[in-house]
């Protein structure tokens, strides 16, 4: 079952900028790309770099530590020893951005 949690205001997100949020103590990164909100794990699978301190390039999140890139639709990592990152469901209700966290 997926629980949706309000994490941000759409009006506060900036196009092409990654923002970290922490619903239920989960580190989640948000990025507004061409008007669509993407939510993904905020921890690089290469060596734990904070993706919210990185940047968006060609629709991918780029880790600030060693440059791993992650596709924000599939989660695929493009870097040696960087596995995929989790991609979370997003709902926008008015100005509220909600992220879906799966419950075990
Ligand atoms: S920690 Fe992200 S690329 Fe190395």
Coordinates of C-alpha atoms and ligand atoms in Angstrom, one line a residue:
X1 CA 0.0 0.0 0.0
X2 CA 1.3 3.5 -0.8
X3 CA 0.8 6.3 1.6
X4 CA 1.0 9.8 0.2
X5 CA 2.5 12.5 2.4
X6 CA 2.5 16.3 1.8
X7 CA 6.1 17.3 1.5
X8 CA 6.3 20.7 -0.3
X9 CA 4.5 23.6 -2.0
X10 CA 4.6 23.5 -5.8
X11 CA 5.1 27.3 -5.8
X12 CA 8.3 27.0 -3.7
X13 CA 10.0 24.6 -6.1
X14 CA 12.3 26.1 -8.7
X15 CA 12.6 24.7 -12.2
X16 CA 15.8 22.5 -12.5
X17 CA 16.7 22.8 -8.8
X18 CA 16.8 19.7 -6.5
X19 CA 15.2 20.1 -3.1
X20 CA 15.6 17.7 -0.2
X21 CA 12.5 16.8 2.0
X22 CA 12.2 14.2 4.8
X23 CA 8.7 12.6 5.0
X24 CA 8.7 9.9 7.7
X25 CA 12.5 10.3 8.1
X26 CA 13.0 9.2 4.5
X27 CA 15.4 11.4 2.6
X28 CA 13.6 12.3 -0.6
X29 CA 14.8 14.7 -3.4
X30 CA 12.3 16.7 -5.5
X31 CA 13.0 18.2 -8.8
X32 CA 10.8 20.3 -11.1
X33 CA 11.6 19.5 -14.7
X34 CA 9.6 21.1 -17.5
X35 CA 6.8 21.7 -15.1
X36 CA 6.6 18.2 -13.8
X37 CA 7.6 17.2 -10.2
X38 CA 9.9 14.2 -9.8
X39 CA 10.6 12.5 -6.5
X40 CA 13.5 10.2 -5.9
X41 CA 15.9 8.8 -3.3
X42 CA 18.2 11.6 -2.0
X43 CA 21.2 9.3 -1.5
X44 CA 23.6 8.3 -4.3
X45 CA 24.0 4.6 -4.7
X46 CA 27.7 5.0 -5.5
X47 CA 28.9 6.2 -2.1
X48 CA 26.0 8.0 -0.4
X49 CA 26.4 11.5 -1.9
X50 CA 23.5 14.0 -1.3
X51 CA 21.7 14.3 -4.6
X52 CA 19.9 17.5 -3.4
X53 CA 23.3 19.2 -3.5
X54 CA 23.7 18.1 -7.1
X55 CA 22.2 19.5 -10.3
X56 CA 19.8 18.5 -13.1
X57 CA 21.4 17.9 -16.5
X58 CA 19.4 16.7 -19.5
X59 CA 16.7 15.4 -17.2
X60 CA 19.1 13.4 -15.0
X61 CA 20.2 14.1 -11.4
X62 CA 23.9 14.5 -11.2
X63 CA 25.6 13.6 -7.9
X64 CA 27.9 16.4 -6.6
X65 CA 30.6 14.0 -5.3
X66 CA 31.8 12.0 -8.3
X67 CA 29.3 12.8 -11.0
X68 CA 27.1 9.7 -11.2
X69 CA 23.9 10.5 -13.2
X70 CA 20.5 9.1 -12.5
X71 CA 17.5 8.9 -14.9
X72 CA 14.6 10.4 -13.0
X73 CA 12.0 8.3 -14.8
X74 CA 13.6 4.8 -14.4
X75 CA 16.1 5.5 -11.6
X76 CA 18.9 3.9 -13.7
X77 CA 22.4 5.0 -12.5
X78 CA 25.0 5.8 -15.1
X79 CA 28.3 5.4 -13.4
X80 CA 30.4 2.4 -12.5
X81 CA 29.2 0.9 -9.2
X82 CA 26.1 3.1 -9.0
X83 CA 22.9 1.0 -9.0
X84 CA 19.5 2.4 -9.5
X85 CA 17.9 4.9 -7.1
X86 CA 14.3 4.6 -5.9
X87 CA 11.7 6.7 -7.8
X88 CA 8.6 7.7 -5.8
X89 CA 5.1 8.5 -7.0
X90 CA 4.1 12.2 -7.0
X91 CA 0.7 13.8 -6.7
X92 CA 0.0 17.5 -7.0
X93 CA -3.2 18.7 -5.4
X94 CA -3.5 22.5 -5.8
X95 CA -0.3 23.9 -4.5
X96 CA 0.5 20.8 -2.4
X97 CA 3.1 18.2 -3.5
X98 CA 2.6 14.8 -2.1
X99 CA 5.0 11.9 -2.4
X100 CA 4.0 8.2 -2.2
X101 CA 6.0 6.1 0.2
X102 CA 5.4 2.3 0.0
X103 CA 4.5 0.6 3.3
X104 CA 5.8 -2.9 3.9
Ligands
LIG1 S1 28.8 9.4 -4.1 FE1 27.6 9.9 -5.8 S2 29.0 9.6 -7.5 FE2 30.1 9.0 -5.8

